């Protein structure tokens, strides 16, 4: 039996920080409302000349530096994004070239909105577990500010930009205990960017029925806790850290409660990052590793829900 394990991480946030006070000037909102309803204080926003691939490059370089390995030893790149630089080639292909990788390794994007990193993580784990590759670079990144309607207070206060990268490598001991992926397209109208390539509608911005998404998210994240633990045979108190998708502190609190966890055991970045979609989980993971909270041997519970709806979880030993 082959296993995969997380060997190193890196992340990147754009330099420009946008506070809630700045949003008060753009739309009818308040710092008080945003903090009370979401937990968000500020978010990072890409420069006009900065792209998803630029952010991924910085995050990947930091992960490669942490692992002290040559980029050309990477055998697979899986990149989760809903805001690619181009329609094609994929951002993963652009990134491969940027990193100077010329070994012809497979590189592709995954689109599962805010659950994208969980999907990418699961795919890379399966590639390694099957013996197809030994070292994968897994990324999640989004430039959400490019698809925000800055006059829609129901969405523009929620999102931010950022990228995270993780190296996943073959191991002899179990590193990833279980991955669970779900989707239900019946909910597609509740959270979407309506204008597409084959079906242009003229509305290229995030549209969300927030309260309905919220209710689904709390239920889905609650049930996935039991389902995931049951499958990997771990108890709630075996989990050291919850590393959730960072959309709303109230959804995260409800999931932590399901795991009988105090908020001290949750890696929470939503206050400083906002919702960075595909970037949020690898950004939180890298934050927790670099500040020393997450230690080797700790059991980590990752979960996310996003447009689709898509949702999923991963339980891993770091
Ligand atoms: O990452 C993908 C998954 N996404 C999510 O998980 C997001 C899930 N949804 C949420 O996080 C929450 O639903 C929101 C934060 C988006 C909204 O919070 P809520 O507690 O569900 O508020 P609501 O939509 O029920 O709106 C309550 C009130 C409304 O006013 P009325 O009708 O009560 O007068 C809204 O118009 O708050 C109003 N409102 C705002 N007020 C000030 C909505 N947005 C704002 C705003 N500032 N930015």
PDB file of C-alpha atoms in Angstrom, residues 13-20 22 41-45 272:
ATOM      1  CA  UNK A  13      -1.116  37.300  -0.146  1.00  0.00           C
ATOM      2  CA  UNK A  14      -1.126  40.451  -2.287  1.00  0.00           C
ATOM      3  CA  UNK A  15       0.437  43.481  -0.633  1.00  0.00           C
ATOM      4  CA  UNK A  16      -2.669  45.685  -0.843  1.00  0.00           C
ATOM      5  CA  UNK A  17      -4.913  45.362   2.211  1.00  0.00           C
ATOM      6  CA  UNK A  18      -8.518  46.584   2.001  1.00  0.00           C
ATOM      7  CA  UNK A  19     -10.222  47.283   5.330  1.00  0.00           C
ATOM      8  CA  UNK A  20     -13.921  47.202   6.153  1.00  0.00           C
ATOM      9  CA  UNK A  22     -12.833  51.316   2.876  1.00  0.00           C
ATOM     10  CA  UNK A  41     -11.806  42.655   9.307  1.00  0.00           C
ATOM     11  CA  UNK A  42      -9.774  43.026   6.116  1.00  0.00           C
ATOM     12  CA  UNK A  43      -8.775  41.258   2.903  1.00  0.00           C
ATOM     13  CA  UNK A  44      -5.918  41.387   0.380  1.00  0.00           C
ATOM     14  CA  UNK A  45      -6.488  42.533  -3.208  1.00  0.00           C
ATOM     15  CA  UNK A 272      -7.347  38.939   7.904  1.00  0.00           C
TER      16      UNK A 272
END
